[in-house]
Short mmCIF file of C-alpha atoms in Angstrom, two decimals:
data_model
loop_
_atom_site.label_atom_id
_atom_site.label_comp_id
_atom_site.label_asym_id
_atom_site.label_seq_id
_atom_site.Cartn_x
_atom_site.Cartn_y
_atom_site.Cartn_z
CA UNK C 44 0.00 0.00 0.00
CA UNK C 45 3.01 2.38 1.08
CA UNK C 46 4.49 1.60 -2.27
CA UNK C 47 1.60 2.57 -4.88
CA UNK C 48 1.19 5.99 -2.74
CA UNK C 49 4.30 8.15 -4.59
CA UNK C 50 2.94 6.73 -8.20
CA UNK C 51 -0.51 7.83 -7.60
CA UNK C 52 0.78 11.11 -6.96
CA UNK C 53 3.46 11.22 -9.89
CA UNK C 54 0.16 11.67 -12.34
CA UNK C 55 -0.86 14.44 -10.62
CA UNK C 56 2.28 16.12 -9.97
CA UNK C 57 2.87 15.65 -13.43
CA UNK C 58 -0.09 17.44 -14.22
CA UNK C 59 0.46 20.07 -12.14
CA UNK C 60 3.78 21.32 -13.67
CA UNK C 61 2.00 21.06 -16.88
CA UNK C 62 -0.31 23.47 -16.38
CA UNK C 63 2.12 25.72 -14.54
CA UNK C 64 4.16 25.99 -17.60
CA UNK C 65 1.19 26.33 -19.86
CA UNK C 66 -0.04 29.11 -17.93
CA UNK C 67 3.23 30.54 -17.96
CA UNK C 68 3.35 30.51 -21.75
CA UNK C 69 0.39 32.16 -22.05
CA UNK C 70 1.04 34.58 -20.00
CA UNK C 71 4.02 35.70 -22.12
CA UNK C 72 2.21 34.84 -25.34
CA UNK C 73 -0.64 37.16 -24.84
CA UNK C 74 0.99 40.32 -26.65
CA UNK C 75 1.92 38.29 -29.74
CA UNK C 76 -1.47 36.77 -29.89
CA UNK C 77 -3.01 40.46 -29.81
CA UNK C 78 -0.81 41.38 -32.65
CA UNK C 79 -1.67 38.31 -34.59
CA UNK C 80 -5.15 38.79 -33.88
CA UNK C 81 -5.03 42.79 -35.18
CA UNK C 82 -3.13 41.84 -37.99
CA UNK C 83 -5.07 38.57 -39.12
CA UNK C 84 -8.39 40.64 -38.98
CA UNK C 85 -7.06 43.37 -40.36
CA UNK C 86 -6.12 42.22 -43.19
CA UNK C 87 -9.03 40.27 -44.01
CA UNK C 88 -11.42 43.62 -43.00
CA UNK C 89 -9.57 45.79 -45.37
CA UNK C 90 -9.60 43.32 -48.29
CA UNK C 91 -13.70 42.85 -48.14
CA UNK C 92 -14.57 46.68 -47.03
CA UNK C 93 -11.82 48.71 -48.88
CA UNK C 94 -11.05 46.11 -51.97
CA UNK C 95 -14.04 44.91 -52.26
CA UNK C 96 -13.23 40.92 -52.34
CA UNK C 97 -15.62 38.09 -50.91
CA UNK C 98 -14.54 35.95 -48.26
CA UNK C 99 -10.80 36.84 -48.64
CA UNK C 100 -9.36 33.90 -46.62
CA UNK C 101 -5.97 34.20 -47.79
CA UNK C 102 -5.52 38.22 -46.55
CA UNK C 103 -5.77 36.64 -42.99
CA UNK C 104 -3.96 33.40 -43.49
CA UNK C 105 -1.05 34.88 -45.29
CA UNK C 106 -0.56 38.04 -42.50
CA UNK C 107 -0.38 34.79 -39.23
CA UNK C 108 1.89 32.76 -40.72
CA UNK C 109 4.30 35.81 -42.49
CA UNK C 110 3.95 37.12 -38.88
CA UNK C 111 4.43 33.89 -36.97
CA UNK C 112 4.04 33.13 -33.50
CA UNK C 113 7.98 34.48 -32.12
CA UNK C 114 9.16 36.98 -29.40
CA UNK C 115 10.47 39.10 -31.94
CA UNK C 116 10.08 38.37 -35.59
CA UNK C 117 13.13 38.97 -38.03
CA UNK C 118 11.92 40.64 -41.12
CA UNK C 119 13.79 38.77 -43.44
CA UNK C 120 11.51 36.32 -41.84
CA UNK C 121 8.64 38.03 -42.41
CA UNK C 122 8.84 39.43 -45.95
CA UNK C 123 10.73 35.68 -46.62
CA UNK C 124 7.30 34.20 -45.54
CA UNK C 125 5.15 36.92 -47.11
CA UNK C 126 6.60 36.62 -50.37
CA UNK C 127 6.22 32.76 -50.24
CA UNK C 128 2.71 33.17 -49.33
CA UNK C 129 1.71 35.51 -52.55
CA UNK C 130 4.17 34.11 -54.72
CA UNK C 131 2.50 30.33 -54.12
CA UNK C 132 -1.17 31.68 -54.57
CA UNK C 133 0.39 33.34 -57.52
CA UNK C 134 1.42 30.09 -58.74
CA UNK C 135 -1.29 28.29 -57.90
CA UNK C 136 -3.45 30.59 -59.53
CA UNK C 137 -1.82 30.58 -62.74
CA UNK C 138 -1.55 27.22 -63.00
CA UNK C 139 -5.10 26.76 -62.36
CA UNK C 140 -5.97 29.14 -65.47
CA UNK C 141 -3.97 26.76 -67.59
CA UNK C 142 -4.92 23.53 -66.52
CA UNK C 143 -7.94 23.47 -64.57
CA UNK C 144 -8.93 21.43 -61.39
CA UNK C 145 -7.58 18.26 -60.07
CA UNK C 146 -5.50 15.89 -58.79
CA UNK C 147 -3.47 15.70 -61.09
CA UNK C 148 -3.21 19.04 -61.85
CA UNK C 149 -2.70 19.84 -57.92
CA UNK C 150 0.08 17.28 -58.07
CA UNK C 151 1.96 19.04 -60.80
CA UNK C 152 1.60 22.54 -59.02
CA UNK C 153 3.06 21.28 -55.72
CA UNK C 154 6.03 19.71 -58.19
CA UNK C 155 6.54 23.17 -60.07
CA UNK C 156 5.84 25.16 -57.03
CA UNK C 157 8.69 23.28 -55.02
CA UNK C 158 10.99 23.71 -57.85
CA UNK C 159 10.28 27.14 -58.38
CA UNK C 160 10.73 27.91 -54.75
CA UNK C 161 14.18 25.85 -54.33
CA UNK C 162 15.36 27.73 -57.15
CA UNK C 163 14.78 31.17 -55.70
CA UNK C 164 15.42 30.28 -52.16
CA UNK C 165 17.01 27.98 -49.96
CA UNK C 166 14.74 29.01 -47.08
CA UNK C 167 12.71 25.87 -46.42
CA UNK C 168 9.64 28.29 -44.95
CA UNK C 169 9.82 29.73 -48.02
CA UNK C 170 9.24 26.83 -50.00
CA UNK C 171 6.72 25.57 -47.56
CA UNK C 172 4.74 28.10 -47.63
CA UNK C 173 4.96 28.58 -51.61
CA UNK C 174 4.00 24.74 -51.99
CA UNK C 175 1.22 25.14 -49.56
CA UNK C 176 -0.22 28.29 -50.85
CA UNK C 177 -0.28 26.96 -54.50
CA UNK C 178 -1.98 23.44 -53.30
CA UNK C 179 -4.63 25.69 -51.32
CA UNK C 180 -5.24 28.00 -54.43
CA UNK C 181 -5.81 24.98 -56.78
CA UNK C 182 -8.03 22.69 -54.10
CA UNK C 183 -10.17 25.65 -53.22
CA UNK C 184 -13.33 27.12 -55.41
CA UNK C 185 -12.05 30.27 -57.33
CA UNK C 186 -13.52 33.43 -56.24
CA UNK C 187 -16.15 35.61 -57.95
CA UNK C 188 -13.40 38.48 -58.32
CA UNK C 189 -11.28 36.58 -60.80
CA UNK C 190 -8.62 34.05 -60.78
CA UNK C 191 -6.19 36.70 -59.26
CA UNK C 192 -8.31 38.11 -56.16
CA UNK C 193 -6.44 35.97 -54.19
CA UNK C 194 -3.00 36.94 -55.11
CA UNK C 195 -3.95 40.08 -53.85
CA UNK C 196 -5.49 39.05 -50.81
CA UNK C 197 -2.13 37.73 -50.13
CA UNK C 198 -0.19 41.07 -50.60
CA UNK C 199 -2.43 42.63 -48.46
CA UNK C 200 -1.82 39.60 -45.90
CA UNK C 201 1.70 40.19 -45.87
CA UNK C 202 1.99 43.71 -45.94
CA UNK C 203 -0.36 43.83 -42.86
CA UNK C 204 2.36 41.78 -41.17
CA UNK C 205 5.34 44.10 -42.45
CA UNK C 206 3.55 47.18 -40.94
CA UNK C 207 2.68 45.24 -37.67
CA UNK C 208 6.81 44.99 -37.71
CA UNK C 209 7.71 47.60 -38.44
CA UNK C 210 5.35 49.59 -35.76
CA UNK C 211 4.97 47.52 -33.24
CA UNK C 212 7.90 45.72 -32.06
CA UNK C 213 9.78 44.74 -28.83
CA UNK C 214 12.11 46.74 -27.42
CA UNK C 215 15.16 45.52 -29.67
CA UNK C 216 17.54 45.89 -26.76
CA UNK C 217 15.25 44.00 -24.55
CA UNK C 218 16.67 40.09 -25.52
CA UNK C 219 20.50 40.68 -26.34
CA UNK C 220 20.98 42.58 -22.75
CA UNK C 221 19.64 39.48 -20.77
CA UNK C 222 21.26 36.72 -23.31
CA UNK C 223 24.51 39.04 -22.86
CA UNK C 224 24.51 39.27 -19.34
CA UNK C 225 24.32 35.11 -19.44
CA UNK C 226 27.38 34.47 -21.82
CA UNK C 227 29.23 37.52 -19.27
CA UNK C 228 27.86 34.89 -16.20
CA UNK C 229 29.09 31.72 -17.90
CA UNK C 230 32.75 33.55 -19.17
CA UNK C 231 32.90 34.98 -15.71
CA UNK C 232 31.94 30.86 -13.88
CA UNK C 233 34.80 29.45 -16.97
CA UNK C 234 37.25 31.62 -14.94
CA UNK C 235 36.87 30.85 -11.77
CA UNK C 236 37.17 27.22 -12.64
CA UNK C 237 39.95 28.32 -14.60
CA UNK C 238 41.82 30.31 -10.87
CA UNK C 239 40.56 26.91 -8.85
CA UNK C 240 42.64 24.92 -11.62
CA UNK C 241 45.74 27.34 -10.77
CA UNK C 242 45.12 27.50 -7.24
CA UNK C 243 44.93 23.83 -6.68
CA UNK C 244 47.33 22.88 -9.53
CA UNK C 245 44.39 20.76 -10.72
CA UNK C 246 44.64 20.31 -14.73
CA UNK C 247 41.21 18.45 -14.25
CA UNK C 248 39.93 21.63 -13.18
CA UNK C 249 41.40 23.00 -16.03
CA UNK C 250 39.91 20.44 -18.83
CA UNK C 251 36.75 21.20 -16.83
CA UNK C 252 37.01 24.96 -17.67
CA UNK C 253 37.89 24.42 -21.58
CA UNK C 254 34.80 22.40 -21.99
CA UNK C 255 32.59 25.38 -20.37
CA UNK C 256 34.27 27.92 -22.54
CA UNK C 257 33.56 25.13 -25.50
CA UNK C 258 30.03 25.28 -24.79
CA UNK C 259 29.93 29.21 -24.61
CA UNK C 260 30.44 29.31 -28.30
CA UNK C 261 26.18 28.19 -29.30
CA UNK C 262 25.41 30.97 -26.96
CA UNK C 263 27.54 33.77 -29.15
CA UNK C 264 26.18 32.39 -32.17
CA UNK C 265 22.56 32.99 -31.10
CA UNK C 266 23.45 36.22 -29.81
CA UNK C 267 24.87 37.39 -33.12
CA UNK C 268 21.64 35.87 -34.66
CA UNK C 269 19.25 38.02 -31.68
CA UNK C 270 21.31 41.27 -31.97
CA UNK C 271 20.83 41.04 -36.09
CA UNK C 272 17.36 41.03 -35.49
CA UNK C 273 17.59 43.91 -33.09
CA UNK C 274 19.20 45.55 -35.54
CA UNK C 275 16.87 44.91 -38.42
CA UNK C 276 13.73 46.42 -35.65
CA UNK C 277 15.87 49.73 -34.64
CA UNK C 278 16.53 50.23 -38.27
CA UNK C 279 12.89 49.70 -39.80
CA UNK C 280 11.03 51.11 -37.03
CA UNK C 281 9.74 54.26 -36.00
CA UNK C 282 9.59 53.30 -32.27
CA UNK C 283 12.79 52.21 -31.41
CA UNK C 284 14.91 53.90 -34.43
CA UNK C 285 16.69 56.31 -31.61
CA UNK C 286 17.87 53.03 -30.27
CA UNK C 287 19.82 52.22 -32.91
CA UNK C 288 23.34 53.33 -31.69
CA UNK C 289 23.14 50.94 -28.74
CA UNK C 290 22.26 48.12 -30.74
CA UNK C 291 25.56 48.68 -32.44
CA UNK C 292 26.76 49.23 -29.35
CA UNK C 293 26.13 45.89 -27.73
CA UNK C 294 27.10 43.95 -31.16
CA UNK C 295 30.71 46.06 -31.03
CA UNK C 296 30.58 44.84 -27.08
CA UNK C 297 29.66 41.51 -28.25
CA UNK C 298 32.47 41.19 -30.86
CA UNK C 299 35.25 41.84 -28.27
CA UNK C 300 33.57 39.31 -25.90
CA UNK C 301 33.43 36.40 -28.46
CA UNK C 302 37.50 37.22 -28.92
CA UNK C 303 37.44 36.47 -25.19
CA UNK C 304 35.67 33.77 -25.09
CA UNK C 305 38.02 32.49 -27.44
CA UNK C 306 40.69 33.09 -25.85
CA UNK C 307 39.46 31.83 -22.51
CA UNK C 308 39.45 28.42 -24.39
CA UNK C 309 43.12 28.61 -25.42
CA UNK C 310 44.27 29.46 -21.86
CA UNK C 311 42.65 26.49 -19.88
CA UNK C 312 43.95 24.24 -23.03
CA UNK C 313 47.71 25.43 -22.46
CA UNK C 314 46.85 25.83 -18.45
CA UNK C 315 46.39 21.99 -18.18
CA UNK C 316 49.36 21.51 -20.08
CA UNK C 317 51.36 23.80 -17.78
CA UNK C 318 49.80 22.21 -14.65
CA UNK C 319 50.74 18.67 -15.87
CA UNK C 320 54.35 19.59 -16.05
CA UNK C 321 54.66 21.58 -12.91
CA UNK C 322 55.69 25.24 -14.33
CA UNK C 323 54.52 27.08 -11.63
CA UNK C 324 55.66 27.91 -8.21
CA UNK C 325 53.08 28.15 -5.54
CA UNK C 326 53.65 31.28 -4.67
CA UNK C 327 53.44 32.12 -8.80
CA UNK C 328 49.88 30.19 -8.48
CA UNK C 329 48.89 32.10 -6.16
CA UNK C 330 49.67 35.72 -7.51
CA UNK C 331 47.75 34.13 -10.63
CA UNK C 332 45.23 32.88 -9.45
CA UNK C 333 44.19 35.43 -8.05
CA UNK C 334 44.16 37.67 -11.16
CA UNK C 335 42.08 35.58 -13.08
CA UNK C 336 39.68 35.76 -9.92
CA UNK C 337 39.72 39.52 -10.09
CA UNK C 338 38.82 39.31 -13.93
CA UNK C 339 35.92 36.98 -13.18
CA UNK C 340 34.65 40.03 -10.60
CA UNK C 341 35.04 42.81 -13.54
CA UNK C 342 33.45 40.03 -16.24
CA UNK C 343 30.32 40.27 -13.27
CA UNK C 344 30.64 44.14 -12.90
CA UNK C 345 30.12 44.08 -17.14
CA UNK C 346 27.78 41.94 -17.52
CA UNK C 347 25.54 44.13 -15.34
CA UNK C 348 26.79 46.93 -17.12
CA UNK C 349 25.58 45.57 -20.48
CA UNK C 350 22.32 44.58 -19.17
CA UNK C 351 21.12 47.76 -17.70
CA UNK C 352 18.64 50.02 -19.42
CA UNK C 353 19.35 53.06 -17.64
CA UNK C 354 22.39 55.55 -18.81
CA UNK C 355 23.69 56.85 -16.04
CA UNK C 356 23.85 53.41 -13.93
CA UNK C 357 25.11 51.68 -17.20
CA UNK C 358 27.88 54.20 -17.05
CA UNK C 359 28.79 53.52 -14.04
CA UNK C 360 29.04 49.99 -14.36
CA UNK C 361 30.74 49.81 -17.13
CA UNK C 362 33.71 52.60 -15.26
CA UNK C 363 34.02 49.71 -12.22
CA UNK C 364 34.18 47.31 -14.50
CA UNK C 365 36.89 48.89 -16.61
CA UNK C 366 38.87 50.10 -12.98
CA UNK C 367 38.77 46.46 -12.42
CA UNK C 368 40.09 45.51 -15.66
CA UNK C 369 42.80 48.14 -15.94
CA UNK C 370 43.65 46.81 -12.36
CA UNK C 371 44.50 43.38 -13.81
CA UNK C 372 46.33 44.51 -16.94
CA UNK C 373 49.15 46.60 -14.97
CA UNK C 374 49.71 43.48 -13.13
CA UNK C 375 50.18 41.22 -16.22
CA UNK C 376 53.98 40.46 -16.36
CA UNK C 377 55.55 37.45 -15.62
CA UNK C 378 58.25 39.40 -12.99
CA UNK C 379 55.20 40.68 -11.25
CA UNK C 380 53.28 37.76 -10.79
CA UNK C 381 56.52 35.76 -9.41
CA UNK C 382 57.04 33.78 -12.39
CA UNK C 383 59.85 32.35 -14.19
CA UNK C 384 59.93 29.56 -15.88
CA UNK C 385 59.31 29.38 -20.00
CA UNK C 386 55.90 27.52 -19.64
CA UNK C 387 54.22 30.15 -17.07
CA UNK C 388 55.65 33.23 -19.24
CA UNK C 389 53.66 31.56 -22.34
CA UNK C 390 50.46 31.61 -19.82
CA UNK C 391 50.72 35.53 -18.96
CA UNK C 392 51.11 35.92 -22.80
CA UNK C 393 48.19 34.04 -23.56
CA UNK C 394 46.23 35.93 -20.81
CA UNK C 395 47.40 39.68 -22.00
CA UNK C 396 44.68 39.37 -25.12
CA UNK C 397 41.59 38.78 -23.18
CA UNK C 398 42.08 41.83 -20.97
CA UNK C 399 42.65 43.82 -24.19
CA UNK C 400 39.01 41.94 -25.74
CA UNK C 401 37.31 42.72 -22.44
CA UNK C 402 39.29 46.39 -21.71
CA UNK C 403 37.56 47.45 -25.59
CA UNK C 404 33.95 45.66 -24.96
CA UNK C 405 33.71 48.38 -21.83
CA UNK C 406 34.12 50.98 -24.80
CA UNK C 407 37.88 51.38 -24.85
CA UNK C 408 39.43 51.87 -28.65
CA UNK C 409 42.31 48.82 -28.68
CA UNK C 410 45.52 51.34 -28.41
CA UNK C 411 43.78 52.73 -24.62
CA UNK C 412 43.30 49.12 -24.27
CA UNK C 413 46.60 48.00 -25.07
CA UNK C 414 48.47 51.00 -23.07
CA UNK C 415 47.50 49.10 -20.02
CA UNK C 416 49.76 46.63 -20.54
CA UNK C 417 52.93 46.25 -19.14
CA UNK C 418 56.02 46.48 -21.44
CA UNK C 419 57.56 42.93 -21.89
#
């Protein structure tokens, strides 16, 4: 009896978390489902009332899916999808003025209609939505307006979702603030692993470190992709176009991280290396060590710098952060830090870029950076 009491629960518990997460997602889903909504019937109002066209189905279905149901559609995306949709009921109506209705003919519009699409695109919404479209135009009775009214209806469709863009987007600095602030969190966790490996002259530690830094590299590629998209909104939109300069902002900040990033991943590779063979003294350990602790404190200090929305706190971030920085790049020669030895000279080398990377993505040009650095 004791035994069947946790699985009768596990259903339920089960259930539970379901619904938490589904009301969670709708939650956050209820502004894009407003602007689907406004666009979908708006499109389809202002084909029958202003053009004049019965029933046109394809104005609404052609302004949801160019729109689609994401936090912040791209508008390559969106004219990508757009132009599929009205160049498929194109197709599809064409075709169906040459050959009529059937299977057959429906087969050999999907055929065309794929071909066509693959040849102007290697989006595969795009040709989706062209195949689709043109199998919907064929399958479906013609309209009283002529065998074009639907082309049309699908214009309208998409440029619905264009202007719904274009004037009513998120914030675009909104998403690559918070997914910068979580590549700054994992760079700053890859070197604290990174001082622990020094500290405790573990090259585990240190293997441990290179495969975090490994793994920050699908989180820089999405945030190129997010702050691309950013870009696209500030540029196309009314709204947000003041916001433009900090979009390029971040991406210059992000450019300088990724370099660090990078070169986080060839330190901890030559740091287990230099471990293994017992290069440094402890007291050299320890002076280095703690360095790469201190950056992991001014990697913190800028991440909150690049994720705040407000000027003057950003500013004042992003000064600690670069104190902190400049801090660690007087200190980076092998005298200072009590080393002597070939192998831990090689590390400070290694370690001199990143500062630079991370002195320049607090706004420094890369000769300020640079002059930091201690003559070798």
């Amino acid at each position: 009896m004791t035994s069947s009491g946790p699985r009768a629960h596990r259903p339920a518990s089960f259930l539970r978390r379901r619904a938490k997460v589904g009301l969670l997602r709708s939650r956050n889903s209820v502004w894009p489902a407003v602007q689907i909504t406004v666009c979908s019937v708006g499109a389809y109002a202002f084909a029958e009332y202003v053009l004049g066209h019965e029933g046109p189905l394809f104005a609404a279905t052609s302004s949801i899916i160019a729109l689609g149901f994401s936090r912040d559609p791209r508008l390559r995306k969106v004219l990508e999808v757009a132009a599929g949709c009205t160049l498929g009921i194109a197709v599809g109506d064409s075709l169906l003025h040459l050959l009529g209705v059937g299977l057959w003919q429906a087969a050999v519009v999907i055929f065309i209609s794929i071909m066509l699409a693959r040849f102007l695109d290697s989006g595969t919404i795009f040709t989706t939505q062209l195949a689709l479209q043109s199998l919907l135009v064929v399958l479906l009775p013609a309209p009283d307006g002529g065998p074009f009214t639907r082309s049309l209806d699908a214009v309208v469709g998409g440029t619905f979702a264009l202007l719904i863009t274009m004037l009513v987007p998120r914030d675009p600095r909104r998403e690559p603030k918070v997914n910068l602030r979580e590549l700054l969190d994992e760079l700053a966790r890859v070197l604290r692993e990174t001082a622990e490996a020094v500290t405790r002259s573990d090259s585990t530690r240190a293997w441990h470190a290179l495969v975090r830094a490994r793994n920050c590299q699908p989180m820089v590629d999405r945030l190129s992709a997010t702050i691309r998209s950013s870009r696209e909104v500030a540029t196309i939109s009314p709204v947000y176009r003041r916001r433009r300069g900090e979009v390029e902002r971040l991406e210059q900040a992000l450019h300088h991280i990724d370099l660090a990033v990078r070169n986080s991943r060839v330190f901890s590779r030559r740091l287990a290396s230099v471990i293994n063979n017992a290069a440094l003294t402890e007291e050299a350990a320890e002076n280095l060590g703690a360095l790469i602790d201190d950056t992991a404190d001014a990697v913190r200090i800028l991440a909150s710098a690049l994720s705040e929305s407000e000027a003057g706190t950003q500013e004042s971030y992003l000064r600690r952060a670069r104190n902190e920085l400049e801090a660690v790049a007087v200190s980076l020669h092998p005298k200072l830090l009590s080393i002597k030895r070939l192998e831990g000279e090689g590390l400070v080398l290694l370690y001199r870029p990143m500062i630079v990377d991370l002195l320049e993505a607090t706004g420094l040009d890369h000769d300020d950076a640079r002059s930091y650095l201690p003559e070798l």
